[in-house]
Every structure is written in structure tokens, then in C-alpha cells.
Amino acid sequence: MSLQDRLIDSLGSFATRFNSYRYIMAIKASFITLMPVIIVGAFSVLISNMVLDSKNGLASFAALGFLADLKPITSSINYATLSFLNIGAVFLIGIELGRINGIKTLFPGLLAIICFVSVTPTTLQMMVDGQMHLVTDVLAKQFSDTKSLFLGMFIAILSVGIYCRLEQVERLKIKMPDTVPPNVAASFSALIPSIITVTLVASFGFIFHRITCIYLYDAVYQVVQQPLESVVQSLWGILMFVAQLFWVIGIHGNQMVKPIREPLLLGGLCSIRSWRSRSSSRRW
């Protein structure tokens, strides 16, 4: 067998194994479902900056100045789509992992969101009128948009994995009489595994913060996501040599690298959006 044939066989077998991993399948399916949301959010950013912006868009012309009054529409669409993209990704990954493990309800997705929020800080310090104020019981934007995608995926995989294992333990299920409706019985059956899962994940986030003095978000973003973003968002990352290599041997390269590339490129989209906002505010 020639070197070329061995290379093709090796990459082909790797592609088959890679695509068969349940976590890769769940992430890929989730981002395919999120594609319309991403496109709507991207178009809202484009229209907001190219058409409705009073400094750089068409609204800067006197005859079209009335378009600037419509900018809150695209801003609200942008906020509802890209600013909450991570919440949708966590929910969908939880659902997909639950389906792979034989759970056909939407509850794993809801559980994944609960676990994700339980490990994110909900107390912030804000500067108001030159004084620092402590704001409690809030979720900062950086935890709902694409900056927390890697943490969201990690928590969704961890929480649903724990729940699915506990859900298979018969001793942890609360049995209800046959006269009880099936949906009510299923809720009670999932009660104890849910309590244990949320407690374990929240305790993990609490202990990690106490030991390291940083939150899970900071660790994942600074150590994993940010370095990968700098690579993927570079010229070589955009060209994605690995994807082209798979295309050469007849494998859909974009689909192979999509679960890894998609979250990183979405982070770049939000970075551009925040840069545009800062630029507009400085001009004012």
C-alpha cells in the first residue's frame, strides 16, 4: 500500500471515529439548529451599522437621516439573538445529548441551563456616579453571548452526562402509582437525579472558585477559548488547512471541523460587534 493510500485510510478512519463521538454529534446538531438565529443576528448587525448608523451608515446622509430612528429595532434583534446565543446552545446541546442517551424530553436542555447558571457569578460591581455599587442576582452579558460558549458546552456535557447516568439507577427513581399521568410520573422520576446533578455541578463551581480564586468562566476563556480564537480567527485559521486536507480525500472538511470552528468564529462576530459599539460611543 502506498503512502497516499495509507494517509487516506488513516484520515478516513479518524473522520469516522471523530463524527461518531456523541459530544461532537450533539454540538454539530445544536449549531445546525442555531444557524437561523446566527444569520438573523448577523444581518441585524450588518443593517444596523451599514444602513441605520448615523455616523457610518446610510443614515449619515441628510435625506436618509430618518433611518437612524429605526436603529433600536435592529439593536433589539441583535440583543435577542447573538447576546443570548450561548443560552440557546447550552439548551440544544443538553437536548441532543439527552436524545443520544435515550431521553426524548426537553428536560436535559433545561437542566443544562440551570447547571450553567449555577457556576456563573451573579454578583457584579458597577461604577455609578463615581462610586462602586454591588449588584446582586444578575447575569452579565458575557455569560449569555458567545464569549462563554466553551464553558456552556463543557457544563452542558458534564451535567447531562451525570444526569443520564443517575437516571438509569432505579433506586434513585420515585415510583408513582399507575393512575398518575405519565408526565407527572416522569417528573417525579427525574427529581432525585436532578437534585444530585445540580448540587454536584454547583459544588464543583464553588470549590473551583474557592481554591483558585477565579471563576470557571475565566479559566475556560483565558486558558482554552481565547488562545484558540486567536488561531482560528487568523488567516491560516480562516483558510482552515485541516478542513482542506479532508476535502482532498473526499471527506466533507467543513463538517469535520465545524464543532470546533463554529464557536470560535462566533466569538469573533461578537468581538466585532462590541468594537463597533465602543467606536460609536467614542465618537459621541
Coordinates of C-alpha atoms in Angstrom, one line a residue:
M1 CA 0.0 0.0 0.0
S2 CA 1.4 3.4 -1.0
L3 CA 1.9 6.3 1.4
Q4 CA -1.0 8.1 -0.2
D5 CA -3.4 5.2 0.4
R6 CA -2.3 4.8 4.0
L7 CA -2.8 8.6 4.5
I8 CA -6.3 8.4 3.0
D9 CA -7.2 5.3 5.2
S10 CA -5.9 7.0 8.3
L11 CA -7.7 10.2 7.8
G12 CA -10.9 8.4 6.8
S13 CA -10.9 6.2 9.9
F14 CA -10.2 9.3 12.1
A15 CA -13.1 11.2 10.5
T16 CA -15.4 8.3 11.1
R17 CA -14.4 8.0 14.8
F18 CA -14.5 11.8 15.2
N19 CA -18.0 12.2 13.8
S20 CA -19.3 9.2 15.9
Y21 CA -18.4 10.8 19.2
R22 CA -21.7 11.6 21.0
Y23 CA -20.4 15.0 22.1
I24 CA -19.3 16.0 18.6
M25 CA -22.7 14.9 17.2
A26 CA -24.6 16.9 19.8
I27 CA -22.5 20.1 19.3
K28 CA -22.8 19.8 15.5
A29 CA -26.6 19.2 15.6
S30 CA -27.0 22.1 18.0
F31 CA -25.2 24.6 15.9
I32 CA -27.1 23.5 12.8
T33 CA -30.3 24.2 14.7
L34 CA -28.9 27.6 15.8
M35 CA -28.0 28.6 12.2
P36 CA -31.1 30.7 11.5
V37 CA -30.6 32.6 14.8
I38 CA -27.0 33.3 13.9
I39 CA -27.9 34.5 10.4
V40 CA -30.7 36.8 11.8
G41 CA -28.3 38.2 14.3
A42 CA -25.6 38.8 11.7
F43 CA -28.0 40.6 9.4
S44 CA -29.2 42.8 12.2
V45 CA -25.6 43.8 12.9
L46 CA -25.0 44.5 9.2
I47 CA -28.1 46.6 8.7
S48 CA -27.6 48.4 12.0
N49 CA -24.0 49.5 11.1
M50 CA -24.3 49.9 7.3
V51 CA -27.8 51.4 7.0
L52 CA -29.1 52.7 10.3
D53 CA -26.0 54.1 11.8
S54 CA -26.0 57.9 11.9
K55 CA -22.2 58.2 11.7
N56 CA -21.1 55.5 9.2
G57 CA -24.3 54.2 7.6
L58 CA -26.7 55.5 5.0
A59 CA -28.5 57.4 7.8
S60 CA -25.5 59.8 7.8
F61 CA -26.9 61.4 4.7
A62 CA -29.3 64.2 5.4
A63 CA -32.0 62.8 3.1
L64 CA -31.9 59.4 4.9
G65 CA -31.5 60.7 8.4
F66 CA -34.8 59.3 9.4
L67 CA -33.3 55.8 9.2
A68 CA -31.4 56.4 12.5
D69 CA -34.7 56.4 14.4
L70 CA -35.2 52.7 13.3
K71 CA -31.9 51.5 14.8
P72 CA -33.5 50.3 18.1
I73 CA -35.3 47.7 16.1
T74 CA -32.1 46.0 14.9
S75 CA -30.5 46.6 18.3
S76 CA -33.3 44.6 20.0
I77 CA -33.0 41.8 17.4
N78 CA -29.2 41.7 17.9
Y79 CA -29.7 41.5 21.7
A80 CA -32.3 38.8 21.4
T81 CA -30.2 36.6 19.1
L82 CA -26.4 36.9 19.4
S83 CA -26.5 38.2 23.0
F84 CA -28.3 35.0 24.1
L85 CA -26.7 32.6 21.7
N86 CA -24.9 30.7 24.5
I87 CA -28.1 30.0 26.4
G88 CA -29.6 28.5 23.3
A89 CA -26.5 26.5 22.6
V90 CA -26.5 25.1 26.1
F91 CA -30.2 24.2 25.9
L92 CA -29.8 22.5 22.5
I93 CA -26.7 20.6 23.4
G94 CA -28.4 19.3 26.5
I95 CA -31.4 18.1 24.4
E96 CA -29.2 16.4 21.8
L97 CA -27.2 14.6 24.5
G98 CA -30.4 13.5 26.2
R99 CA -31.7 12.1 22.9
I100 CA -28.5 10.3 22.3
N101 CA -28.8 8.7 25.8
G102 CA -32.4 7.7 25.2
I103 CA -34.2 10.7 26.9
K104 CA -36.7 12.2 24.5
T105 CA -38.0 15.0 26.6
L106 CA -36.7 18.6 26.7
F107 CA -35.7 18.4 30.4
P108 CA -31.9 17.7 29.8
G109 CA -31.7 21.0 28.0
L110 CA -33.4 22.9 30.9
L111 CA -31.1 21.1 33.3
A112 CA -28.1 22.1 31.4
I113 CA -29.1 25.8 31.6
I114 CA -29.7 25.5 35.3
C115 CA -26.3 24.0 35.9
F116 CA -24.6 26.6 33.7
V117 CA -26.2 29.5 35.6
S118 CA -25.2 27.8 38.9
V119 CA -21.5 28.1 38.1
T120 CA -21.6 31.7 36.7
P121 CA -21.1 34.7 39.0
T122 CA -24.4 36.6 39.6
T123 CA -22.9 39.4 41.7
L124 CA -21.2 42.3 39.9
Q125 CA -19.5 45.6 40.8
M126 CA -20.6 48.6 38.7
M127 CA -19.4 52.2 38.7
V128 CA -22.3 54.6 39.1
D129 CA -21.7 58.3 39.5
G130 CA -18.1 57.7 40.5
Q131 CA -18.9 55.2 43.2
M132 CA -18.7 51.4 43.1
H133 CA -22.0 49.6 43.7
L134 CA -22.6 45.9 44.3
V135 CA -25.3 44.5 42.1
T136 CA -26.7 41.0 43.0
D137 CA -28.8 38.4 41.3
V138 CA -27.9 39.4 37.7
L139 CA -26.4 37.5 34.8
A140 CA -23.8 39.6 32.9
K141 CA -23.9 39.7 29.1
Q142 CA -20.6 37.9 28.7
F143 CA -22.2 34.8 30.2
S144 CA -25.0 34.7 27.7
D145 CA -23.3 35.6 24.5
T146 CA -20.6 33.7 22.6
K147 CA -17.8 34.6 25.0
S148 CA -19.0 31.7 27.2
L149 CA -19.6 29.2 24.5
F150 CA -16.9 26.8 25.6
L151 CA -17.9 27.0 29.2
G152 CA -21.5 26.4 28.2
M153 CA -20.6 23.4 26.1
F154 CA -18.5 22.0 28.9
I155 CA -21.2 22.4 31.6
A156 CA -23.9 21.0 29.2
I157 CA -21.8 17.9 28.5
L158 CA -20.9 17.4 32.2
S159 CA -24.4 18.0 33.7
V160 CA -26.3 15.9 31.1
G161 CA -23.7 13.2 31.4
I162 CA -24.1 13.0 35.2
Y163 CA -27.9 13.2 34.9
C164 CA -28.2 10.4 32.3
R165 CA -26.0 8.1 34.5
L166 CA -28.1 8.8 37.6
E167 CA -31.3 8.5 35.7
Q168 CA -30.5 4.9 34.9
V169 CA -30.2 4.0 38.6
E170 CA -33.6 2.5 39.6
R171 CA -33.1 3.2 43.3
L172 CA -33.0 7.0 42.6
K173 CA -36.4 7.0 40.9
I174 CA -39.5 7.9 42.7
K175 CA -42.2 5.4 41.7
M176 CA -45.7 6.7 41.3
P177 CA -49.0 4.7 41.0
D178 CA -50.2 3.8 37.6
T179 CA -53.1 6.2 38.0
V180 CA -50.8 9.2 37.9
P181 CA -50.4 10.8 34.5
P182 CA -47.2 9.8 32.7
N183 CA -45.8 13.3 32.5
V184 CA -46.2 13.8 36.3
A185 CA -44.7 10.4 37.0
A186 CA -41.7 11.3 34.7
S187 CA -41.2 14.5 36.6
F188 CA -41.0 12.7 40.0
S189 CA -38.8 10.0 38.5
A190 CA -36.3 12.7 37.4
L191 CA -36.4 14.6 40.7
I192 CA -33.6 12.9 42.7
P193 CA -31.2 12.6 39.8
S194 CA -31.8 16.3 39.0
I195 CA -31.1 17.4 42.6
I196 CA -27.9 15.4 42.7
T197 CA -26.7 16.7 39.3
V198 CA -27.3 20.4 40.1
T199 CA -25.8 20.0 43.5
L200 CA -22.6 18.4 42.2
V201 CA -22.1 20.9 39.4
A202 CA -22.8 23.9 41.6
S203 CA -20.5 22.5 44.3
F204 CA -17.8 22.0 41.6
G205 CA -18.0 25.6 40.6
F206 CA -18.0 26.8 44.2
I207 CA -14.9 24.7 45.2
F208 CA -13.1 25.7 42.0
H209 CA -13.6 29.4 42.8
R210 CA -12.6 28.9 46.4
I211 CA -9.3 27.1 45.5
T212 CA -8.2 29.1 42.5
C213 CA -10.0 32.5 43.3
I214 CA -11.2 32.7 39.8
Y215 CA -14.5 31.5 38.2
L216 CA -14.8 28.7 35.8
Y217 CA -15.6 31.2 33.0
D218 CA -12.2 33.0 33.5
A219 CA -10.3 29.7 33.5
V220 CA -12.0 28.3 30.4
Y221 CA -12.0 31.6 28.4
Q222 CA -8.4 32.6 29.2
V223 CA -6.8 29.2 29.0
V224 CA -8.8 27.5 26.2
Q225 CA -11.1 29.7 24.3
Q226 CA -9.1 32.9 23.9
P227 CA -5.9 31.2 22.5
L228 CA -8.0 29.1 20.1
E229 CA -9.8 32.2 18.9
S230 CA -6.6 33.9 18.1
V231 CA -5.6 30.9 16.0
V232 CA -8.9 30.2 14.2
Q233 CA -9.6 33.9 13.5
S234 CA -6.2 34.3 11.9
L235 CA -5.6 34.0 8.1
W236 CA -4.5 30.3 8.4
G237 CA -7.4 29.6 10.7
I238 CA -9.9 31.1 8.2
L239 CA -8.3 29.0 5.4
M240 CA -8.5 26.0 7.8
F241 CA -5.8 23.8 6.3
V242 CA -7.1 20.8 8.2
A243 CA -10.6 21.1 6.5
Q244 CA -9.0 21.4 3.1
L245 CA -6.9 18.3 3.8
F246 CA -10.1 16.3 4.4
W247 CA -11.7 17.7 1.3
V248 CA -8.7 16.3 -0.7
I249 CA -9.6 12.7 0.3
G250 CA -13.3 13.1 -0.3
I251 CA -14.5 13.9 3.2
H252 CA -16.6 16.9 4.0
G253 CA -13.9 19.0 5.7
N254 CA -16.2 21.8 6.8
Q255 CA -18.5 19.4 8.6
M256 CA -15.4 17.8 10.3
V257 CA -14.1 21.0 11.9
K258 CA -17.5 22.7 12.3
P259 CA -18.0 21.7 16.0
I260 CA -14.6 23.3 16.9
R261 CA -14.5 26.2 14.4
E262 CA -18.1 27.5 14.8
P263 CA -17.9 28.6 18.5
L264 CA -14.6 30.3 17.9
L265 CA -15.7 32.2 14.8
L266 CA -18.9 33.3 16.6
G267 CA -16.7 34.8 19.3
G268 CA -15.1 36.9 16.6
L269 CA -18.5 38.1 15.4
C270 CA -19.4 39.4 18.9
S271 CA -15.9 41.0 19.2
I272 CA -16.6 43.0 16.0
R273 CA -20.0 44.0 17.3
S274 CA -18.6 45.2 20.7
W275 CA -15.8 47.1 18.9
R276 CA -18.3 48.9 16.7
S277 CA -20.3 49.8 19.8
R278 CA -17.2 51.3 21.5
S279 CA -16.2 53.2 18.4
S280 CA -19.7 54.8 18.1
S281 CA -19.6 55.8 21.8
R282 CA -16.2 57.4 21.5
R283 CA -17.3 59.5 18.5
W284 CA -20.2 60.8 20.5

